[in-house]
XYZ file of C-alpha atoms in Angstrom:
707
model
C 70.085 127.432 69.273
C 72.391 130.490 69.680
C 71.867 133.659 71.197
C 72.564 135.691 68.422
C 70.836 139.045 66.640
C 71.119 139.701 63.280
C 69.107 142.172 61.232
C 66.820 145.132 61.792
C 64.035 145.882 64.554
C 62.585 148.553 66.824
C 64.065 146.663 69.592
C 64.881 143.246 70.787
C 65.770 141.594 74.281
C 68.441 139.148 74.561
C 68.794 136.894 77.485
C 72.623 135.286 77.698
C 72.382 134.021 80.973
C 69.006 133.892 83.338
C 70.772 134.016 86.472
C 72.774 137.162 85.616
C 69.646 138.637 84.327
C 71.800 140.359 81.256
C 69.399 142.335 79.458
C 70.295 144.144 76.235
C 68.386 146.291 74.901
C 68.925 147.459 71.090
C 67.735 150.554 68.791
C 67.261 150.895 65.515
C 68.809 154.561 64.372
C 71.292 156.760 65.634
C 68.440 159.006 67.099
C 66.723 156.499 69.420
C 66.430 157.172 72.818
C 67.439 154.461 75.685
C 64.243 153.711 78.162
C 63.670 156.567 80.896
C 64.301 154.392 83.764
C 65.958 150.645 83.186
C 65.607 148.590 85.857
C 66.878 144.906 86.847
C 67.094 143.417 90.240
C 66.563 140.069 91.134
C 63.736 138.366 93.121
C 63.876 140.357 96.645
C 65.134 137.665 99.202
C 62.647 135.902 101.450
C 65.239 134.693 104.268
C 66.936 137.284 105.079
C 67.312 136.759 109.064
C 68.710 139.803 110.990
C 71.404 141.903 109.307
C 69.733 145.239 111.147
C 72.440 146.353 112.054
C 73.858 146.605 108.453
C 71.009 147.818 106.775
C 71.198 150.361 109.323
C 74.645 151.548 108.285
C 74.291 151.431 104.687
C 70.569 153.890 105.091
C 72.981 156.003 107.250
C 75.868 156.269 104.650
C 72.880 156.976 101.712
C 71.871 159.617 103.861
C 75.122 161.247 104.595
C 76.549 161.382 101.153
C 72.952 162.881 100.036
C 73.227 165.216 102.697
C 76.604 166.163 101.220
C 75.570 166.477 97.973
C 72.698 168.506 98.991
C 75.272 171.274 100.920
C 77.622 171.214 97.258
C 77.809 172.484 94.374
C 79.562 169.161 93.338
C 80.304 166.097 94.305
C 83.648 164.477 93.952
C 81.762 160.793 92.543
C 79.769 158.276 93.087
C 78.800 156.787 96.356
C 80.857 153.325 96.610
C 79.703 151.001 99.241
C 81.548 147.810 99.570
C 80.322 144.533 101.037
C 82.773 142.255 102.770
C 82.851 138.913 103.745
C 83.998 135.322 103.425
C 81.738 133.163 100.489
C 78.375 131.713 102.572
C 78.408 134.639 104.803
C 74.840 136.561 102.686
C 76.147 139.701 101.417
C 73.891 139.136 98.100
C 71.197 138.163 99.892
C 71.893 141.623 101.680
C 72.790 143.201 98.338
C 69.425 142.236 96.775
C 67.674 143.168 100.057
C 68.857 146.496 100.331
C 68.413 147.292 96.522
C 64.692 146.867 96.789
C 64.764 148.760 99.963
C 66.059 151.968 98.014
C 65.587 151.360 94.368
C 62.880 154.119 94.251
C 65.352 157.018 95.363
C 67.389 156.222 91.816
C 64.699 157.830 89.722
C 67.052 157.181 86.575
C 67.542 153.392 87.135
C 69.069 150.889 89.191
C 70.797 147.855 87.744
C 72.388 144.743 88.641
C 75.080 142.707 87.672
C 75.849 138.503 88.535
C 79.704 138.210 88.615
C 80.048 135.334 90.403
C 82.162 132.702 88.894
C 82.924 134.807 85.770
C 86.122 136.644 85.540
C 86.590 139.508 83.990
C 88.900 141.195 81.772
C 89.063 144.840 83.181
C 86.950 147.788 84.025
C 86.110 148.255 80.807
C 84.168 144.949 80.420
C 82.371 146.769 83.667
C 81.392 149.568 81.603
C 80.135 147.692 78.535
C 77.723 145.699 80.680
C 76.563 148.993 82.374
C 75.919 150.679 79.197
C 73.953 147.565 77.847
C 71.639 147.980 81.241
C 71.213 151.275 80.226
C 69.633 150.257 76.806
C 73.222 151.354 74.680
C 72.782 149.062 71.239
C 75.460 146.664 70.563
C 76.568 148.309 67.746
C 76.978 151.505 69.795
C 79.339 150.053 72.073
C 83.124 151.552 71.791
C 85.795 149.068 70.497
C 88.527 150.864 72.607
C 88.733 150.199 76.617
C 89.136 154.346 77.158
C 86.108 154.999 74.688
C 83.613 152.714 76.817
C 84.912 154.234 80.014
C 83.896 157.566 78.929
C 81.072 156.500 76.934
C 79.752 155.538 80.436
C 80.953 158.679 82.254
C 78.899 160.700 79.502
C 75.619 158.582 80.388
C 75.993 158.749 84.109
C 76.926 162.151 84.633
C 74.395 164.438 86.270
C 71.981 161.045 86.432
C 70.776 159.466 89.806
C 71.155 156.150 89.760
C 71.806 152.631 91.420
C 74.902 149.556 90.435
C 74.737 146.700 92.427
C 78.269 144.705 91.163
C 77.289 141.313 92.848
C 80.541 138.635 93.544
C 83.119 140.533 91.539
C 86.900 138.732 92.325
C 88.545 142.104 91.445
C 86.604 144.984 92.864
C 89.406 147.226 92.176
C 88.580 146.943 88.718
C 84.986 148.551 89.610
C 87.233 151.399 91.488
C 88.738 152.540 87.659
C 84.844 153.234 86.408
C 85.520 156.947 87.981
C 81.947 157.803 87.695
C 81.590 161.473 87.980
C 77.785 161.118 89.158
C 77.479 162.185 92.885
C 74.056 161.204 93.027
C 74.392 157.811 92.166
C 75.633 154.365 94.288
C 77.894 151.635 93.202
C 77.271 148.865 95.747
C 79.668 145.730 95.120
C 80.288 142.324 97.162
C 83.212 141.294 97.329
C 85.261 137.879 99.119
C 88.163 140.799 100.560
C 88.047 142.251 103.524
C 86.594 145.499 103.963
C 89.982 147.221 105.400
C 91.336 146.200 101.735
C 89.376 149.490 100.471
C 89.915 151.465 103.488
C 92.354 154.179 101.571
C 89.761 154.114 98.090
C 86.779 156.187 99.251
C 84.779 153.502 99.792
C 82.143 152.496 102.662
C 82.914 148.930 103.741
C 80.983 146.526 105.551
C 82.573 143.317 106.774
C 79.575 141.321 107.723
C 80.479 138.309 110.267
C 78.801 134.766 110.705
C 74.953 134.943 112.230
C 74.793 135.164 116.215
C 73.466 131.886 117.395
C 70.136 132.641 118.098
C 69.267 134.369 114.759
C 71.205 131.424 112.836
C 68.605 128.948 114.603
C 65.578 131.173 113.611
C 66.746 130.775 109.955
C 66.597 127.618 110.036
C 63.379 127.294 111.625
C 61.958 129.551 108.925
C 63.550 126.893 106.008
C 62.710 123.632 108.011
C 58.988 124.955 108.826
C 59.571 123.550 112.318
C 60.375 125.058 115.573
C 63.756 123.969 116.802
C 64.432 124.284 120.602
C 67.323 127.094 121.370
C 67.955 125.145 124.185
C 68.738 121.513 122.005
C 72.190 120.898 122.089
C 71.982 119.097 118.677
C 70.896 122.367 117.368
C 73.129 124.159 118.836
C 75.700 121.702 117.462
C 74.066 122.047 114.197
C 74.392 125.151 113.754
C 78.028 125.452 114.673
C 78.845 123.285 112.386
C 76.988 125.431 109.275
C 79.418 128.169 110.896
C 76.260 130.272 111.249
C 76.746 131.359 107.620
C 73.157 131.559 106.158
C 74.353 129.336 102.673
C 75.442 126.331 105.295
C 72.025 126.563 107.172
C 70.041 127.043 103.941
C 71.943 124.245 102.383
C 71.030 121.676 105.746
C 67.662 123.085 106.025
C 66.007 122.025 102.396
C 67.894 118.995 103.583
C 65.911 118.515 106.913
C 62.785 119.918 105.195
C 63.145 117.153 102.122
C 63.916 114.472 104.554
C 60.991 115.138 107.068
C 62.285 112.460 109.738
C 65.425 113.977 110.442
C 66.020 115.284 113.531
C 68.666 117.727 114.433
C 71.106 115.438 115.922
C 70.791 113.223 112.499
C 71.584 116.499 110.345
C 74.716 117.415 112.766
C 75.670 113.507 112.794
C 75.677 113.661 108.477
C 77.279 117.106 108.322
C 80.048 115.844 110.591
C 80.936 113.547 108.565
C 83.703 114.774 105.849
C 82.124 112.199 102.957
C 79.153 114.683 103.025
C 80.667 118.345 103.661
C 81.921 118.481 100.005
C 78.352 118.103 98.988
C 77.888 121.742 99.793
C 79.851 123.477 97.523
C 78.943 120.928 95.077
C 75.166 122.268 95.399
C 76.248 126.110 95.569
C 78.250 126.383 92.525
C 78.850 130.172 92.683
C 80.375 129.489 95.717
C 82.929 127.367 94.140
C 82.964 129.548 91.190
C 83.934 132.384 93.643
C 86.632 130.456 96.088
C 88.175 129.066 92.446
C 88.464 132.241 91.068
C 90.155 133.854 94.197
C 92.855 131.001 94.730
C 93.643 130.925 90.787
C 94.615 134.610 91.527
C 97.153 134.604 94.243
C 100.127 134.642 93.889
C 102.197 130.898 93.933
C 103.703 131.325 97.497
C 99.852 132.165 98.961
C 98.120 129.132 96.640
C 101.338 127.102 98.265
C 100.072 127.860 101.647
C 96.288 127.408 100.947
C 97.098 124.218 99.537
C 99.272 123.374 102.696
C 96.286 124.391 105.177
C 93.824 122.229 103.438
C 96.464 119.392 103.747
C 96.838 119.101 107.299
C 94.072 118.058 109.576
C 94.963 121.290 112.270
C 91.954 123.544 112.170
C 93.181 126.034 113.645
C 96.830 127.477 113.305
C 99.210 130.276 114.815
C 102.120 132.169 112.673
C 105.026 129.675 114.150
C 103.091 126.723 113.356
C 102.701 128.378 109.625
C 106.017 128.827 109.522
C 107.287 125.353 110.108
C 104.994 123.982 107.920
C 106.575 126.249 105.179
C 109.941 126.072 106.653
C 110.051 129.728 106.507
C 110.816 132.525 108.437
C 107.966 133.455 110.844
C 108.123 136.813 109.552
C 107.248 135.820 105.970
C 104.417 133.471 107.243
C 103.012 136.128 109.124
C 102.563 138.283 105.683
C 101.501 135.264 103.497
C 98.557 134.773 106.215
C 97.470 138.244 105.988
C 97.701 138.139 102.309
C 95.130 134.840 102.791
C 93.173 137.013 105.686
C 92.842 139.720 103.428
C 91.281 137.606 100.235
C 89.069 136.657 103.537
C 90.312 132.810 102.939
C 91.762 132.867 106.091
C 89.980 134.253 109.151
C 91.343 135.585 112.311
C 89.662 134.314 115.382
C 91.768 135.911 117.640
C 95.304 137.810 117.460
C 97.608 135.563 116.361
C 95.110 132.519 115.818
C 93.600 131.851 112.216
C 91.408 129.202 111.294
C 89.845 128.412 107.548
C 85.801 128.573 107.768
C 84.113 124.843 106.787
C 83.863 125.493 103.145
C 86.699 127.035 102.467
C 88.196 124.525 104.252
C 86.490 122.050 101.571
C 87.661 123.774 99.033
C 91.169 124.134 100.360
C 90.887 120.357 100.861
C 90.330 119.649 97.311
C 92.986 122.117 95.891
C 95.493 120.094 98.335
C 95.768 117.330 96.246
C 97.799 119.788 93.556
C 100.801 119.489 95.889
C 103.226 117.183 95.353
C 103.345 114.285 97.034
C 107.133 115.075 98.133
C 106.146 118.575 99.412
C 102.842 117.348 101.421
C 105.006 114.680 103.235
C 107.941 116.712 104.157
C 105.669 119.819 105.224
C 103.311 117.340 107.320
C 106.757 115.754 108.671
C 107.523 119.437 109.944
C 104.272 119.658 111.491
C 104.049 116.769 113.606
C 107.747 117.214 114.397
C 106.759 120.841 116.071
C 103.698 119.503 117.966
C 105.421 116.657 119.181
C 108.432 118.697 120.235
C 105.837 121.692 121.822
C 104.254 119.139 123.405
C 106.895 117.363 125.679
C 108.314 120.467 126.577
C 104.937 121.467 127.655
C 104.520 118.249 129.352
C 107.585 118.570 131.530
C 106.867 122.463 132.223
C 103.360 121.086 133.890
C 104.304 117.440 135.318
C 106.835 116.052 137.167
C 110.132 115.364 134.549
C 110.855 112.411 135.770
C 107.561 110.762 135.951
C 107.497 107.691 133.973
C 107.117 108.146 129.710
C 107.060 105.532 127.552
C 106.609 107.875 124.352
C 110.457 108.281 123.468
C 110.331 112.298 122.811
C 113.611 113.022 124.718
C 115.492 113.399 121.860
C 113.556 116.031 120.899
C 113.879 118.238 123.671
C 117.065 117.789 125.444
C 119.257 119.906 123.486
C 116.859 123.212 123.818
C 115.919 125.247 126.841
C 111.876 124.977 128.027
C 110.448 127.467 126.439
C 107.186 127.188 128.657
C 106.551 128.185 132.800
C 103.894 126.231 133.696
C 100.764 128.750 133.275
C 102.139 129.393 129.372
C 102.294 125.212 128.992
C 98.375 124.821 130.223
C 97.720 127.807 128.263
C 99.153 126.501 125.117
C 98.029 123.027 125.925
C 94.057 124.231 126.303
C 94.410 126.550 122.663
C 95.797 123.188 120.651
C 93.934 120.907 122.143
C 91.741 120.094 119.434
C 94.580 119.957 116.723
C 96.300 117.938 118.950
C 93.803 115.544 118.954
C 93.227 115.696 115.118
C 96.911 114.959 114.577
C 96.333 111.998 116.706
C 93.033 110.426 114.676
C 95.600 111.659 111.151
C 98.120 109.872 112.498
C 96.518 107.006 113.184
C 95.015 106.669 109.957
C 98.787 106.837 108.415
C 100.018 103.813 111.148
C 102.178 106.530 112.468
C 102.001 105.119 115.677
C 104.816 106.641 117.465
C 102.992 110.233 116.918
C 99.729 108.625 118.614
C 101.838 107.814 121.573
C 103.956 110.685 121.741
C 101.007 113.128 122.235
C 98.506 110.904 123.962
C 101.349 110.190 126.833
C 102.665 113.000 126.739
C 100.362 116.555 125.715
C 96.646 115.089 125.991
C 97.575 113.332 129.634
C 98.958 116.476 131.433
C 95.840 118.767 129.635
C 93.530 116.372 131.374
C 95.335 115.978 134.815
C 94.109 119.927 134.548
C 91.479 120.173 132.751
C 89.212 117.663 131.319
C 87.822 117.211 127.873
C 86.578 113.206 127.982
C 85.323 112.605 124.610
C 88.206 113.489 122.774
C 90.769 112.598 125.142
C 88.993 109.050 125.478
C 88.839 108.124 121.702
C 92.383 109.612 121.485
C 93.590 107.021 124.396
C 91.859 104.181 122.700
C 93.976 104.966 119.212
C 96.934 105.119 121.361
C 96.416 101.398 123.074
C 95.899 100.169 119.223
C 99.165 101.866 118.541
C 100.802 100.084 120.834
C 99.936 97.078 120.159
C 100.304 97.672 116.778
C 104.027 97.957 116.855
C 103.548 95.548 119.281
C 105.191 97.579 122.215
C 103.392 95.616 125.769
C 104.918 98.545 128.185
C 103.216 101.125 126.045
C 100.125 99.014 125.847
C 99.850 98.787 129.705
C 100.630 102.510 130.050
C 97.844 103.223 127.560
C 95.266 101.229 129.032
C 96.489 102.136 132.822
C 95.591 105.751 131.931
C 92.493 104.819 129.925
C 91.226 103.220 132.927
C 91.375 106.363 134.977
C 89.267 108.237 132.321
C 86.464 105.787 132.084
C 86.547 106.019 135.925
C 86.300 109.690 136.499
C 83.621 109.155 133.995
C 81.678 106.216 136.176
C 82.180 104.122 133.526
C 82.739 101.326 135.707
C 82.275 97.634 133.586
C 84.394 99.298 131.117
C 87.091 100.317 133.622
C 87.429 97.133 135.379
C 87.785 95.491 131.602
C 90.518 98.472 130.431
C 92.418 97.411 134.402
C 92.511 93.467 134.117
C 94.161 94.345 130.186
C 96.577 96.611 131.781
C 97.362 94.089 134.321
C 97.852 91.775 132.303
C 99.779 93.619 129.855
C 102.300 95.141 132.990
C 102.866 91.302 134.011
C 103.704 89.944 130.378
C 106.546 93.179 130.395
C 108.134 92.075 133.630
C 108.116 96.482 134.275
C 107.463 96.342 137.992
C 106.441 99.956 138.291
C 104.142 99.554 135.705
C 102.721 96.740 137.370
C 102.611 98.790 140.460
C 100.489 101.240 138.877
C 97.971 98.895 137.357
C 97.257 97.536 140.593
C 96.914 100.961 141.763
C 94.682 102.454 139.301
C 91.877 99.389 139.261
C 91.930 99.897 143.129
C 91.085 103.484 142.565
C 88.117 101.882 140.342
C 86.978 99.787 143.371
C 87.313 103.124 145.538
C 85.357 105.038 143.773
C 82.798 102.801 143.648
C 82.996 102.133 147.355
C 84.116 98.290 146.921
C 86.666 98.996 149.920
C 88.031 95.793 150.536
C 88.759 94.697 146.657
C 90.430 98.297 146.876
C 92.614 97.429 149.825
C 94.014 94.463 148.146
C 95.186 95.984 145.374
C 96.615 98.690 146.868
C 98.439 96.514 149.138
C 100.386 95.104 146.034
C 100.972 98.186 144.683
C 102.700 99.775 148.059
C 104.779 95.957 148.368
C 106.185 97.043 144.461
C 106.540 100.555 145.248
C 108.991 99.240 148.493
C 110.789 97.098 146.977
C 112.035 99.599 143.683
C 112.148 102.184 146.782
C 109.917 104.590 145.730
C 108.733 106.620 148.505
C 106.686 108.721 146.366
C 104.358 105.386 145.438
C 104.241 104.417 148.629
C 102.493 107.579 149.983
C 100.361 107.921 146.715
C 98.853 104.287 147.372
C 98.865 105.037 151.401
C 96.510 108.260 150.714
C 94.601 105.696 148.887
C 93.962 102.604 151.401
C 93.469 105.519 154.071
C 90.162 106.391 151.982
C 89.815 102.948 151.458
C 89.431 102.069 155.553
C 87.745 105.486 156.347
C 85.027 103.992 153.941
C 84.931 101.070 156.156
C 84.052 103.148 159.398
C 88.293 102.191 160.786
C 88.916 105.879 161.060
C 92.403 105.192 163.507
C 93.928 102.979 160.787
C 93.086 105.767 157.992
C 95.072 108.239 160.494
C 98.102 106.516 160.156
C 97.863 105.595 156.915
C 97.568 109.401 156.063
C 100.280 110.302 158.745
C 102.451 108.010 156.771
C 102.092 109.327 153.714
C 102.603 112.926 155.300
C 106.129 111.886 156.285
C 106.799 110.896 153.000
C 105.650 113.254 151.075
C 107.654 116.143 153.303
C 110.846 115.191 150.693
C 108.775 116.396 147.557
C 108.152 119.877 148.328
C 106.795 120.503 144.740
C 104.385 117.960 144.859
C 101.896 120.645 146.532
C 98.951 118.906 145.133
C 99.049 115.386 146.626
C 100.420 117.012 149.834
C 96.985 119.034 150.099
C 94.977 116.393 149.059
C 95.928 113.942 152.140
C 95.333 116.888 154.649
C 92.017 117.199 152.910
C 91.566 113.473 153.376
C 92.940 113.991 157.177
C 90.072 116.515 158.013
C 87.664 114.236 157.047
C 88.586 111.358 158.764
C 88.749 113.692 161.839
C 85.473 114.731 161.353
C 84.017 111.393 161.173
C 86.094 110.991 164.879
C 84.305 114.019 166.036
C 87.658 116.175 166.275
C 86.025 119.101 164.537
C 88.419 121.696 165.607
C 91.787 119.505 164.530
C 89.223 118.593 161.457
C 89.360 122.015 160.296
C 93.151 122.986 161.272
C 93.681 120.064 158.444
C 91.430 121.294 155.655
C 92.424 125.423 156.460
C 96.291 124.248 156.157
C 95.049 122.475 152.646
C 93.442 125.446 151.653
C 96.774 127.674 152.144
C 98.613 124.537 150.394
C 96.316 125.050 147.239
C 95.856 128.461 147.112
C 99.207 129.646 147.559
C 100.663 127.844 144.880
C 97.926 128.988 142.246
C 96.627 131.649 139.212
C 93.162 131.754 138.933
C 93.934 132.735 135.212
C 96.169 129.790 134.709
C 95.246 126.584 137.250
C 91.430 125.817 136.865
C 92.310 122.438 138.618
C 93.880 123.614 141.789
C 91.284 126.176 141.483
C 88.789 123.439 141.582
C 90.071 121.686 143.885
C 89.996 124.207 146.331
C 85.673 123.566 146.523
C 85.959 120.222 148.698
C 88.182 121.592 151.993
C 86.124 124.418 152.017
C 82.848 122.366 151.935
C 84.128 119.636 154.452
C 85.101 122.796 156.186
C 81.649 124.258 157.016
C 80.477 120.916 157.824
C 83.214 120.887 160.910
C 82.384 124.888 161.847
C 78.865 123.425 162.081
C 79.077 120.892 164.101
C 81.171 123.298 166.511
C 78.372 126.026 166.580
C 80.466 128.703 164.010
C 77.848 129.059 161.813
C 78.595 131.999 160.210
C 82.337 130.863 159.142
C 80.430 127.473 158.195
C 78.022 129.510 155.567
C 81.050 131.808 154.073
C 83.252 128.405 153.750
C 80.160 127.056 151.841
C 79.458 130.462 149.747
C 83.340 129.512 148.978
C 82.830 126.205 147.346
C 79.502 127.321 145.945
C 81.348 130.253 143.754
C 83.764 127.785 142.522
C 81.594 124.491 141.885
C 79.405 127.095 139.465
C 82.648 128.759 137.999
C 83.451 125.412 136.698
C 79.363 124.768 135.965
C 79.663 121.879 138.112
C 76.287 120.269 139.417
C 77.026 120.930 142.775
C 76.650 123.436 143.166
C 72.734 123.642 142.903
C 72.965 120.606 145.389
C 74.917 122.707 148.178
C 72.764 125.553 147.570
C 69.988 123.191 147.777
C 70.942 121.959 151.176
C 70.961 118.380 149.602
C 74.912 117.830 149.685
């Protein structure tokens, strides 16, 4: 069956596409008049959540235009309004909702056309579509584009009408209509950013993702359930949906269909890369819009779009993109902002960009069009940049001479370190998710060298200051596999030692002991005495955390003896500090104090190791308090506070800030014993404030007096 019209009839209705609701009205004879009020709007949406501010803005624009027309004899043309934003953000839903609320204000008609996935040849095609909506017969439509545009202007002049053009890929074709009808409104939705139309007399609105609460509200309406806003799985689910209505509707309908699904099950399913493509497949209008937007990109922008789909990094800055493209940073920045103007790339903060999840899925598909050589070279440049920057950051924060097994010295020896300690920590924190993603990607590619380099350098340095346990633990598990994969027992021992500490800090003691034993075995097989000393020390710390002091002391003695034979006074001091804590736990405070005095004396030769020195003073204060020497305890704890405070910045070194809480807390206990309750309360308030800032549950316990 074809959708064609032949012969004569008084009126015929043709429906070519139901989803676009094209209505073609044909009238026989030249004297026939078009219908008095053409009207075509899709059904009013039922799942609109929030958007109150956007509605108010739309009404305000409409009212201002009406007031301006009332106060002047002639207007400058139709009111143009653009709803802008990335695909899936809810532009079409808002356009339909607003159309239904205001269509009666336009007594001469209201026409809606859906252009999603439809490449428009030019403004004349839009004009002919509008003329059909106004009831113009096909045989009356001018063949010449210029005449079609003029006929639309003639038939809208002096009329009060509303038009909605939804999903236009090239909105500038619409601007060329130039309707001289000041009481007519033209509303269009666009993938482009609102700033694209700021100089064209268009009132533009950029739509943002929903707030967390409104995203949960929309999810509840779709699923017919009442998800708890405080449920972390619900929060994770709406975050994975990017707080966008389309993604929430996609997942919500699946939850409604699969009634046994919990928010956790849905979030886990959506997090799986194998399933995310379903979102685009089930929403062809979004795919079509993105496909047309990307097809229209110039070659250099299209190449960048494909490369961004090929890399595992979720965020990126200009320097990273310049490395990826092997281009000048200024040119890379221009390309990024071109993609940003097309709403294919979002700017999460000044100079930092990311792809929305729906766009990312599409970009990953387009990455397959890259030549294998181009993709491999770009990936190598990206990985090299992260390894080089990670190695610099590691050396800016940690001791340059510390034991490292990754072998990235060649990347940094010939250039000046671009970081200070604060800027290095900021870079590491910003790039943490990308570094972890690169570790996983390198592991999948069998690139053992990159896995070890990023874990031994960037990730371990960051962990020593800012904690991201889940991602770091998994990365170090991959690092152990990488070391074994390249038959490198030294790296295998080192990675197991570091993972032992992570497990210990998470109080996963059974796993920590298993990992520590493996580390000791690997260290013995290497014959590397320093690594073996480290393995003994870290295993002893697991026992220490469990308050199993006797086996801890045995391991600390072994570590100390190796460090003494190697002539490593700092290593000896570290072990003496831990041994002091063990002796104190056993009740032998005098022995503990002897170890602490020895450790302090050795650390005097390492003035830059302020943290360890402060920790020794803290433990000394604890031991003195247990001995009943409260005033001396306060003196030691005050020195620890001064030492930590004088070398930190609240903004840049959260670890040092957090470590200040313990000496304040211990000082409060000693001050109470000597009757200085006001000072004690002040110290306790300081400790609580620090714990609160760090999000530690210890703040609440201290306030409750349970310690």
